[in-house]
Coordinates of C-alpha atoms and ligand atoms in Angstrom, one line a residue:
X1 CA -18.3 19.1 16.5
X2 CA -15.9 17.0 14.5
X3 CA -14.9 18.4 11.1
X4 CA -13.8 15.2 9.3
X5 CA -16.0 12.5 8.0
X6 CA -16.7 9.5 10.3
X7 CA -15.0 6.2 9.7
X8 CA -18.5 4.7 8.9
X9 CA -18.6 6.9 5.8
X10 CA -15.9 4.7 4.3
X11 CA -16.7 1.1 5.2
X12 CA -18.4 0.6 1.8
X13 CA -15.3 1.3 -0.1
X14 CA -13.6 -1.5 -2.0
X15 CA -10.2 -0.1 -2.9
X16 CA -7.9 -1.3 -5.6
X17 CA -4.3 -0.1 -5.7
X18 CA -2.7 0.7 -9.0
X19 CA 1.0 1.0 -9.8
X20 CA 0.5 3.1 -12.9
X21 CA 3.9 2.3 -14.4
X22 CA 3.0 -1.4 -14.6
X23 CA -0.7 -1.6 -14.9
X24 CA -1.6 -1.0 -18.6
X25 CA 0.3 0.7 -21.4
X26 CA -2.0 2.4 -23.9
X27 CA 0.4 4.1 -26.3
X28 CA 2.9 1.3 -26.7
X29 CA 6.0 2.9 -25.2
X30 CA 6.4 0.1 -22.6
X31 CA 5.3 2.2 -19.7
X32 CA 1.8 2.0 -18.1
X33 CA -0.2 5.2 -18.4
X34 CA -3.4 7.0 -17.4
X35 CA -5.2 6.0 -20.7
X36 CA -4.3 2.5 -19.9
X37 CA -6.0 2.8 -16.5
X38 CA -9.1 4.3 -18.2
X39 CA -9.2 1.3 -20.6
X40 CA -9.4 -1.1 -17.6
X41 CA -12.0 0.7 -15.5
X42 CA -14.7 -1.7 -16.6
X43 CA -12.6 -4.6 -15.6
X44 CA -12.2 -3.1 -12.1
X45 CA -15.8 -2.2 -11.8
X46 CA -16.8 -5.8 -12.8
X47 CA -14.5 -7.0 -10.0
X48 CA -16.5 -4.9 -7.5
X49 CA -14.1 -2.1 -7.0
X50 CA -15.5 1.4 -6.3
X51 CA -12.3 3.3 -5.4
X52 CA -8.7 3.4 -6.7
X53 CA -5.5 4.4 -4.9
X54 CA -3.1 5.3 -7.6
X55 CA 0.6 5.4 -6.8
X56 CA 2.3 8.8 -7.6
X57 CA 1.5 10.0 -11.1
X58 CA 3.3 13.4 -10.8
X59 CA 6.2 14.8 -12.7
X60 CA 9.3 12.9 -11.6
X61 CA 12.8 11.9 -12.8
X62 CA 12.0 8.5 -11.3
X63 CA 14.8 7.9 -8.9
X64 CA 12.2 6.0 -6.9
X65 CA 9.5 5.5 -9.5
X66 CA 7.5 8.6 -8.8
X67 CA 8.0 8.8 -5.0
X68 CA 10.5 11.6 -6.0
X69 CA 8.2 14.3 -7.1
X70 CA 9.5 17.2 -9.2
X71 CA 6.1 18.9 -9.5
X72 CA 3.1 18.0 -7.4
X73 CA 0.7 19.7 -9.7
X74 CA 1.7 18.2 -13.0
X75 CA 1.6 14.7 -14.5
X76 CA 4.6 12.5 -15.2
X77 CA 5.4 12.7 -18.9
X78 CA 5.3 9.0 -19.4
X79 CA 1.8 8.7 -17.8
X80 CA 0.1 11.3 -20.0
X81 CA -1.1 14.8 -19.6
X82 CA -3.4 16.8 -17.3
X83 CA -6.1 16.3 -19.8
X84 CA -5.7 12.6 -19.4
X85 CA -5.9 13.0 -15.6
X86 CA -9.1 15.1 -15.9
X87 CA -10.5 12.4 -18.2
X88 CA -9.6 9.7 -15.6
X89 CA -11.3 11.6 -12.9
X90 CA -14.5 12.1 -14.9
X91 CA -14.6 8.5 -16.2
X92 CA -14.2 7.3 -12.7
X93 CA -16.8 9.6 -11.2
X94 CA -19.3 8.7 -13.9
X95 CA -18.9 5.1 -12.8
X96 CA -19.4 6.1 -9.2
X97 CA -15.7 5.3 -8.4
X98 CA -13.5 7.4 -6.1
X99 CA -9.9 8.4 -6.9
X100 CA -7.3 8.4 -4.1
X101 CA -4.0 10.0 -5.0
X102 CA -0.6 9.3 -3.4
X103 CA 0.7 12.3 -1.6
X104 CA 4.4 12.4 -0.8
X105 CA 4.9 15.2 1.7
X106 CA 8.1 14.0 3.4
X107 CA 10.4 14.6 0.5
X108 CA 10.6 16.0 -3.0
X109 CA 12.8 15.1 -5.9
X110 CA 16.2 16.8 -6.0
X111 CA 14.9 18.2 -9.3
X112 CA 12.0 19.9 -7.7
X113 CA 12.1 23.7 -8.2
X114 CA 12.1 24.1 -4.4
X115 CA 15.3 22.1 -4.1
X116 CA 17.0 23.7 -7.1
X117 CA 16.3 27.1 -5.5
X118 CA 17.2 26.0 -2.0
X119 CA 20.6 24.7 -2.9
X120 CA 21.6 28.1 -4.4
X121 CA 20.2 30.1 -1.5
X122 CA 22.5 29.5 1.5
X123 CA 23.5 33.2 1.7
X124 CA 20.4 34.6 0.3
X125 CA 17.8 35.4 3.0
X126 CA 15.5 36.8 0.2
X127 CA 15.1 33.4 -1.4
X128 CA 11.9 31.9 0.0
X129 CA 13.1 28.4 -0.5
X130 CA 16.3 28.8 1.5
X131 CA 15.0 26.7 4.5
X132 CA 12.8 24.3 2.7
X133 CA 15.1 21.4 3.4
X134 CA 17.5 20.4 6.2
X135 CA 20.9 21.9 5.6
X136 CA 23.9 21.4 7.9
X137 CA 27.6 22.1 7.7
X138 CA 28.4 18.8 9.5
X139 CA 26.2 15.7 9.7
X140 CA 24.2 16.2 12.9
X141 CA 23.4 12.5 13.4
X142 CA 24.2 9.1 12.0
X143 CA 20.8 8.3 10.4
X144 CA 20.9 5.8 7.6
X145 CA 18.9 6.0 4.4
X146 CA 16.3 3.3 3.9
X147 CA 17.8 2.5 0.5
X148 CA 21.3 2.1 1.9
X149 CA 24.2 4.4 2.9
X150 CA 24.2 7.6 5.0
X151 CA 21.0 9.7 5.1
X152 CA 23.2 12.8 4.7
X153 CA 24.5 13.9 1.3
X154 CA 27.0 16.7 0.7
X155 CA 25.8 19.1 -1.9
X156 CA 28.6 20.9 -3.8
X157 CA 26.5 23.8 -4.9
X158 CA 25.3 24.8 -1.4
X159 CA 28.4 23.5 0.4
X160 CA 26.3 21.8 3.0
X161 CA 24.8 18.4 3.8
X162 CA 21.1 17.7 3.2
X163 CA 19.0 15.0 4.7
X164 CA 17.5 12.2 2.5
X165 CA 15.8 9.4 4.4
X166 CA 15.4 7.5 1.1
X167 CA 17.3 7.9 -2.1
X168 CA 19.9 10.6 -2.7
X169 CA 17.5 12.1 -5.2
X170 CA 14.8 12.5 -2.4
X171 CA 15.7 15.4 -0.1
X172 CA 13.5 15.6 3.0
X173 CA 11.4 18.7 3.3
X174 CA 11.8 20.8 6.5
X175 CA 8.3 20.9 7.9
X176 CA 9.4 23.2 10.8
X177 CA 9.4 25.9 8.2
X178 CA 5.8 27.3 8.0
X179 CA 6.3 28.0 4.3
X180 CA 6.6 24.3 3.7
X181 CA 3.4 23.6 5.5
X182 CA 1.6 26.2 3.4
X183 CA 3.1 24.9 0.2
X184 CA 1.9 21.4 0.9
X185 CA -1.6 22.7 1.8
X186 CA -1.5 24.4 -1.6
X187 CA -0.7 21.1 -3.3
X188 CA -3.6 19.3 -1.5
X189 CA -6.0 22.1 -2.3
X190 CA -5.0 22.0 -6.0
X191 CA -6.1 18.4 -6.2
X192 CA -9.2 18.9 -4.0
X193 CA -10.3 21.5 -6.5
X194 CA -9.8 19.0 -9.3
X195 CA -12.3 16.8 -7.5
X196 CA -10.2 13.9 -6.2
X197 CA -11.6 12.0 -3.3
X198 CA -8.8 11.3 -1.0
X199 CA -5.1 10.7 -0.4
X200 CA -2.8 7.9 0.6
X201 CA 0.0 9.7 2.5
X202 CA 3.5 8.4 2.1
X203 CA 5.7 7.8 5.2
X204 CA 3.5 10.1 7.2
X205 CA 5.3 9.6 10.5
X206 CA 8.5 11.0 9.2
X207 CA 7.5 14.5 8.5
X208 CA 8.3 15.9 11.9
X209 CA 11.9 15.3 13.0
X210 CA 14.0 15.6 16.0
X211 CA 17.3 16.1 14.2
X212 CA 20.0 15.7 16.9
X213 CA 18.3 12.5 18.1
X214 CA 19.4 9.1 17.0
X215 CA 16.0 7.8 15.9
X216 CA 13.8 9.3 13.1
X217 CA 10.0 9.1 13.2
X218 CA 7.3 10.5 15.5
X219 CA 8.9 13.9 15.8
X220 CA 7.4 16.3 18.3
X221 CA 5.2 18.2 15.9
X222 CA 3.8 15.3 13.8
X223 CA 0.2 15.7 14.8
X224 CA 0.3 19.5 14.3
X225 CA 1.4 18.9 10.7
X226 CA -1.1 16.2 9.9
X227 CA -3.8 18.4 11.3
X228 CA -2.6 21.3 9.2
X229 CA -3.0 19.1 6.1
X230 CA -6.3 17.5 6.7
X231 CA -8.0 19.1 9.7
X232 CA -9.5 21.8 7.5
X233 CA -12.9 22.6 6.1
X234 CA -11.6 22.2 2.6
X235 CA -10.4 18.7 3.2
X236 CA -13.1 17.5 5.7
X237 CA -14.7 15.2 3.1
X238 CA -11.5 13.4 2.0
X239 CA -10.7 9.8 2.7
X240 CA -7.1 9.7 4.0
X241 CA -4.9 6.8 4.8
X242 CA -1.4 7.2 6.1
X243 CA 1.5 4.8 5.6
X244 CA 2.5 4.5 9.2
X245 CA 5.0 3.0 11.6
X246 CA 2.5 2.8 14.5
X247 CA 2.8 -0.2 16.6
X248 CA 0.0 0.1 19.0
X249 CA -3.6 1.2 19.4
X250 CA -2.8 4.3 21.4
X251 CA -0.6 5.6 18.6
X252 CA -3.3 4.8 16.1
X253 CA -5.9 6.6 18.2
X254 CA -3.7 9.7 18.0
X255 CA -3.6 9.5 14.2
X256 CA -7.2 8.4 13.5
X257 CA -9.4 9.1 16.5
X258 CA -12.6 10.8 15.3
X259 CA -11.9 13.8 17.5
X260 CA -8.4 14.3 16.1
X261 CA -9.3 15.6 12.7
X262 CA -6.2 14.0 11.2
X263 CA -6.5 10.7 9.2
X264 CA -9.4 8.4 8.3
X265 CA -7.3 5.3 8.7
X266 CA -3.7 4.1 8.4
X267 CA -1.7 1.2 7.2
X268 CA 0.1 -0.6 10.0
X269 CA 2.4 -3.5 9.1
X270 CA 2.5 -5.9 12.1
X271 CA 0.7 -8.7 10.4
X272 CA 3.0 -8.6 7.4
X273 CA 6.0 -9.8 9.4
X274 CA 4.6 -13.3 8.9
X275 CA 7.0 -15.5 6.9
X276 CA 10.1 -13.3 7.1
X277 CA 12.8 -12.5 9.6
X278 CA 13.5 -9.2 7.8
X279 CA 12.8 -7.7 4.5
X280 CA 15.2 -9.9 2.7
X281 CA 15.2 -13.1 4.8
X282 CA 12.5 -15.8 4.8
X283 CA 11.4 -17.5 7.9
X284 CA 9.2 -20.6 8.5
X285 CA 6.0 -19.4 10.0
X286 CA 2.5 -20.4 10.6
X287 CA -0.6 -18.3 9.7
X288 CA -1.4 -18.5 13.4
X289 CA 0.7 -15.4 14.1
X290 CA -0.8 -13.6 11.2
X291 CA -4.3 -14.5 12.4
X292 CA -3.6 -13.5 16.0
X293 CA -2.2 -10.1 14.9
X294 CA -5.3 -9.5 12.9
X295 CA -7.5 -10.5 15.8
X296 CA -5.7 -8.1 18.1
X297 CA -6.1 -5.1 15.8
X298 CA -9.7 -6.0 15.0
X299 CA -10.6 -6.0 18.7
X300 CA -8.8 -2.9 19.6
X301 CA -10.0 -0.9 16.6
X302 CA -13.6 -1.9 17.2
X303 CA -13.4 -1.0 20.8
X304 CA -12.3 2.5 19.9
X305 CA -14.4 2.9 16.8
X306 CA -11.3 3.3 14.5
X307 CA -11.3 2.4 10.8
X308 CA -8.8 -0.4 10.1
X309 CA -7.1 -0.9 6.7
X310 CA -7.3 -4.5 5.5
X311 CA -4.4 -5.4 3.2
X312 CA -1.6 -7.8 2.7
X313 CA 0.0 -6.5 -0.5
X314 CA 1.2 -3.3 -2.0
X315 CA 3.9 -1.9 -4.3
X316 CA 6.5 -2.3 -1.6
X317 CA 5.6 -5.9 -0.6
X318 CA 6.3 -9.1 -2.4
X319 CA 3.0 -11.0 -2.8
X320 CA 1.9 -12.3 0.6
X321 CA 0.8 -15.6 -0.7
X322 CA 4.4 -16.4 -1.7
X323 CA 5.7 -16.3 1.9
X324 CA 2.6 -17.2 3.9
X325 CA 0.9 -19.6 1.5
X326 CA 1.9 -22.3 -1.0
X327 CA 2.2 -20.4 -4.3
X328 CA 2.8 -23.6 -6.4
X329 CA 0.5 -26.6 -5.8
X330 CA -2.0 -24.6 -3.7
X331 CA -1.8 -21.2 -5.3
X332 CA -5.5 -20.8 -5.9
X333 CA -6.4 -22.1 -2.5
X334 CA -3.8 -19.9 -0.7
X335 CA -4.9 -16.8 -2.6
X336 CA -8.6 -17.2 -1.9
X337 CA -8.1 -18.7 1.6
X338 CA -6.0 -15.7 2.7
X339 CA -8.4 -13.3 1.0
X340 CA -11.2 -14.6 3.2
X341 CA -9.1 -14.3 6.3
X342 CA -8.5 -10.7 5.7
X343 CA -11.2 -9.1 3.5
X344 CA -14.3 -10.0 5.4
X345 CA -12.9 -8.5 8.6
X346 CA -14.0 -5.1 9.9
X347 CA -12.4 -2.3 8.0
X348 CA -11.7 -1.1 4.5
X349 CA -10.2 -3.5 2.0
X350 CA -7.3 -2.6 -0.3
X351 CA -6.5 -5.0 -3.1
X352 CA -3.2 -4.6 -4.9
X353 CA -3.1 -5.1 -8.7
X354 CA -2.5 -8.8 -9.5
X355 CA -3.8 -10.0 -6.2
X356 CA -7.1 -10.6 -7.7
X357 CA -5.6 -13.3 -9.9
X358 CA -3.3 -14.8 -7.2
X359 CA 0.0 -13.4 -8.8
X360 CA 2.9 -14.9 -6.8
X361 CA 6.5 -13.6 -6.4
X362 CA 8.9 -13.9 -9.4
X363 CA 12.3 -15.4 -9.6
X364 CA 15.4 -14.5 -11.7
X365 CA 19.0 -15.8 -11.9
X366 CA 20.6 -12.4 -12.8
X367 CA 20.7 -9.2 -10.7
X368 CA 20.4 -7.3 -14.1
X369 CA 16.8 -8.4 -14.1
X370 CA 16.1 -6.1 -11.1
X371 CA 15.4 -2.4 -11.3
X372 CA 14.2 -0.9 -8.0
X373 CA 16.4 1.3 -5.9
X374 CA 15.9 -0.4 -2.5
X375 CA 16.9 -3.9 -3.5
X376 CA 19.9 -2.7 -5.6
X377 CA 21.1 -0.6 -2.7
X378 CA 20.7 -3.4 -0.3
X379 CA 22.3 -5.9 -2.7
X380 CA 25.4 -3.7 -2.8
X381 CA 25.5 -3.5 1.0
X382 CA 25.0 -7.2 1.4
X383 CA 28.1 -7.9 -0.7
X384 CA 30.3 -5.0 0.2
X385 CA 29.6 -4.6 3.9
X386 CA 28.0 -7.8 5.1
X387 CA 30.3 -10.3 3.2
X388 CA 27.6 -12.3 1.4
X389 CA 28.4 -14.0 -1.9
X390 CA 26.7 -12.8 -5.0
X391 CA 24.5 -15.9 -5.1
X392 CA 23.4 -15.5 -1.5
X393 CA 22.6 -11.8 -2.0
X394 CA 20.7 -12.6 -5.2
X395 CA 18.5 -15.1 -3.3
X396 CA 17.7 -12.5 -0.8
X397 CA 16.9 -10.0 -3.5
X398 CA 14.6 -12.5 -5.1
X399 CA 12.8 -13.0 -1.8
X400 CA 12.5 -9.3 -0.8
X401 CA 12.7 -7.1 -3.9
X402 CA 9.8 -4.7 -4.4
X403 CA 10.0 -5.6 -8.1
X404 CA 8.1 -8.7 -7.1
X405 CA 5.1 -6.5 -7.0
X406 CA 6.0 -4.2 -9.9
X407 CA 6.3 -6.4 -13.0
X408 CA 4.0 -5.5 -15.8
X409 CA 0.5 -6.7 -15.0
X410 CA 0.0 -10.0 -16.8
X411 CA -3.2 -9.6 -18.8
X412 CA -2.5 -12.6 -20.9
X413 CA 0.1 -15.3 -21.4
X414 CA 1.7 -13.7 -24.5
X415 CA 5.3 -12.6 -24.5
X416 CA 4.4 -9.0 -23.6
X417 CA 1.6 -10.1 -21.3
X418 CA -1.0 -8.0 -23.1
X419 CA 0.5 -5.1 -21.1
X420 CA 2.2 -3.3 -24.0
X421 CA 3.0 -3.6 -27.7
X422 CA 6.4 -2.1 -27.1
X423 CA 9.4 -3.0 -24.8
X424 CA 8.1 -3.2 -21.3
X425 CA 10.1 -1.0 -18.9
X426 CA 10.6 -3.9 -16.5
X427 CA 11.1 -7.6 -17.5
X428 CA 8.0 -9.7 -17.6
X429 CA 7.1 -11.6 -14.5
X430 CA 8.8 -15.0 -14.6
X431 CA 5.5 -16.8 -14.1
X432 CA 3.4 -14.6 -16.3
X433 CA 2.9 -17.4 -18.9
X434 CA 1.2 -19.5 -16.3
X435 CA -0.5 -16.8 -14.1
X436 CA -2.3 -14.1 -15.9
X437 CA -5.8 -12.6 -16.2
X438 CA -6.9 -14.6 -19.2
X439 CA -5.8 -17.9 -17.7
X440 CA -7.5 -17.1 -14.4
X441 CA -10.7 -16.3 -16.1
X442 CA -10.5 -19.5 -18.1
X443 CA -10.0 -21.4 -14.8
X444 CA -13.5 -20.2 -13.8
X445 CA -14.9 -23.2 -15.7
X446 CA -13.2 -25.5 -13.1
X447 CA -14.4 -23.2 -10.3
X448 CA -10.8 -22.1 -9.7
X449 CA -10.7 -18.5 -10.7
X450 CA -9.2 -16.2 -8.1
X451 CA -10.8 -13.2 -9.8
X452 CA -14.2 -14.7 -9.6
X453 CA -13.7 -15.5 -5.9
X454 CA -12.7 -11.9 -5.2
X455 CA -15.7 -10.8 -7.2
X456 CA -18.1 -12.8 -5.1
X457 CA -16.3 -11.7 -1.9
X458 CA -16.6 -8.0 -2.8
X459 CA -20.2 -8.4 -3.8
X460 CA -20.9 -10.1 -0.5
X461 CA -19.3 -7.2 1.4
X462 CA -21.2 -4.7 -0.7
X463 CA -24.5 -6.3 -0.1
X464 CA -24.3 -6.8 3.6
X465 CA -24.6 -4.4 6.5
X466 CA -23.0 -6.9 8.8
X467 CA -19.8 -7.0 6.8
X468 CA -19.7 -3.3 6.3
X469 CA -20.5 -2.2 9.8
X470 CA -21.1 -5.3 12.0
X471 CA -19.1 -6.3 15.0
X472 CA -16.3 -8.9 14.9
X473 CA -16.0 -11.9 17.1
X474 CA -13.4 -14.6 17.0
X475 CA -14.7 -18.2 17.5
X476 CA -11.6 -20.4 16.9
X477 CA -9.1 -20.9 19.8
X478 CA -5.5 -19.7 19.8
X479 CA -4.2 -23.3 19.4
X480 CA -6.4 -24.1 16.4
X481 CA -4.9 -24.4 12.9
X482 CA -7.7 -22.4 11.5
X483 CA -9.6 -19.1 11.9
X484 CA -13.3 -18.8 12.5
X485 CA -14.9 -15.5 13.1
X486 CA -18.3 -13.9 12.9
X487 CA -19.6 -10.6 11.7
X488 CA -22.9 -9.5 12.9
X489 CA -25.3 -6.6 12.9
X490 CA -28.8 -7.0 14.3
X491 CA -30.3 -10.2 12.9
X492 CA -27.7 -10.5 10.2
X493 CA -25.0 -12.9 11.4
X494 CA -22.2 -14.4 9.3
X495 CA -19.6 -17.0 10.0
X496 CA -16.3 -17.0 8.1
X497 CA -14.2 -20.2 8.3
X498 CA -10.7 -20.4 7.0
X499 CA -8.5 -23.5 7.3
X500 CA -4.7 -23.3 7.3
X501 CA -2.2 -25.9 6.2
X502 CA -3.7 -29.1 7.2
X503 CA -6.7 -31.1 6.1
X504 CA -9.1 -31.3 9.0
X505 CA -12.8 -31.4 9.8
X506 CA -13.9 -28.3 11.6
X507 CA -16.8 -28.4 14.1
X508 CA -18.9 -25.3 14.1
X509 CA -20.6 -24.2 17.3
X510 CA -23.7 -23.0 15.4
X511 CA -25.8 -24.0 12.4
X512 CA -25.2 -22.3 9.1
X513 CA -27.0 -21.9 5.8
X514 CA -25.4 -23.1 2.6
X515 CA -22.2 -21.0 2.1
X516 CA -22.6 -17.8 0.1
X517 CA -18.9 -17.9 -0.7
X518 CA -16.6 -21.0 -0.7
X519 CA -13.3 -21.4 -2.5
X520 CA -13.7 -25.1 -3.2
X521 CA -17.3 -24.8 -3.9
X522 CA -18.4 -27.4 -1.5
X523 CA -22.0 -27.0 -0.4
X524 CA -22.4 -29.7 2.2
X525 CA -20.6 -27.9 5.0
X526 CA -19.6 -24.5 6.0
X527 CA -16.8 -26.3 7.9
X528 CA -13.5 -26.6 6.0
X529 CA -11.6 -29.8 5.2
X530 CA -8.8 -29.1 2.8
X531 CA -5.8 -26.9 3.2
X532 CA -6.7 -23.2 2.8
X533 CA -10.4 -24.2 2.3
X534 CA -12.6 -21.3 3.3
X535 CA -16.3 -20.4 3.4
X536 CA -18.6 -17.6 4.5
X537 CA -22.1 -18.6 5.5
X538 CA -25.0 -17.0 7.2
X539 CA -25.7 -18.3 10.7
X540 CA -29.2 -19.7 11.1
Ligands
GLC1 C1 7.0 4.7 0.9 C2 6.6 4.2 -0.5 C3 7.8 3.6 -1.1 C4 8.8 4.7 -1.3 C5 9.1 5.4 0.0 C6 9.8 6.7 -0.2 O1 7.4 3.7 1.7 O2 5.5 3.2 -0.3 O3 7.4 3.0 -2.4 O4 9.9 4.2 -1.9 O5 7.9 5.7 0.8 O6 8.9 7.6 -0.8
CA2 CA1 2.6 4.3 -22.2

């Protein structure tokens, strides 16, 4: 008997990801907060959302905007109080919405009590926190931190090096210590008792390490630790999605197979390579590679009955439409066309805040406009170690910075975007005057609201067994400049047609009803003609 819920229990979720710091500021201090989220629940429910993944909201000194947790069981001061959190949970549950929290088990903040104790405890076997982290007299390998520099930092107090795969203020927890496993189970149980419905798990594949090795990730005890977190009676009902580095279906099977009692699903990132050579370097690309990667994962996950996560954007990714679409002249078409390529597939959709209005990437002429630790670390490395000019490095930062996804949500076109009455913590999005919720809703009169397209798409998903649980079949050929697929369950059969760059007439091998969803509103054909034109229609 399998303890964890089946993947089919989750195919009706329409999940919206919130970056709380940037979503909505209720008390005017310039920082988004929990009351701000509560004030927008109706907006989200209207969109068709029934679950929220909220990025970390726990106590944190914000070396990495909350991914450096100083207390897993308390709320970040700027976001509100535990009473606000309880209110958010009950407001959501009364609307039938689920709340998914962001669990960061790989590392804590260097201001977490565990670390403060651990750094004092080198010669104190009585101190239970002594071996909570990786401590070495000499650096045992040459691992680099994701945010630049060595992954080993010398700590004066302890007189030893500790490991940090990310910022200096994010020491990695030592999961080989059973006390750490128990402590993290305690954190999970605390939130389960509060009634939350699931977790997104940060950099899950890093928690088990093989220190002397020269490559981090997929350590020997990874699955034992994931199982210890989620393969328990207490957690069996949770929806869990791991942020993962898996590259193939065998690996995904080990994380998410129904017999494994580990995760419900995971994020894999293959399809997001489209349009870039690396994080900070653009590359000319066609949506064909994107489509073909999606097809591969669709087929493999269906064959094995695995739940696939459908997403293109998150708080670490610059908006996908800006590198894979045309975010100027064809912004509406790109945003809606790409949405139909992804969100009608088999799996569970995740929509990142701003995506529902087609928010593109931003652009600034001054490095001082940037805030996030990864791009600043890399900017420094580009200039100091790689010999780039400041202008070249700035272009790369503009392309790849995670701030592209972190500007205050543009609720309207005013100076402070309707996000705050105070000074926003991060400069307004450079295109917020043009692209914002109010403007998008006004564009509905011309049939060009991205929000309204998403709304129809999510309603279609919610009302159809074929989209929730039906099988996937690709109809277009690899050489085609478009993507046609079907979703079917019993007698209910749908065709989804998405054109790419060029204007072309697409012949369908079957007869369709009038489209239930079409971004250019054309009724005469389910076939697509214009760039990024898309439609979903029932097959007769
Ligand atoms: C994940 C998060 C990212 C964070 C990093 C370290 O990749 O998504 O935002 O910086 O882990 O916690
Ligand atoms: Ca606030």
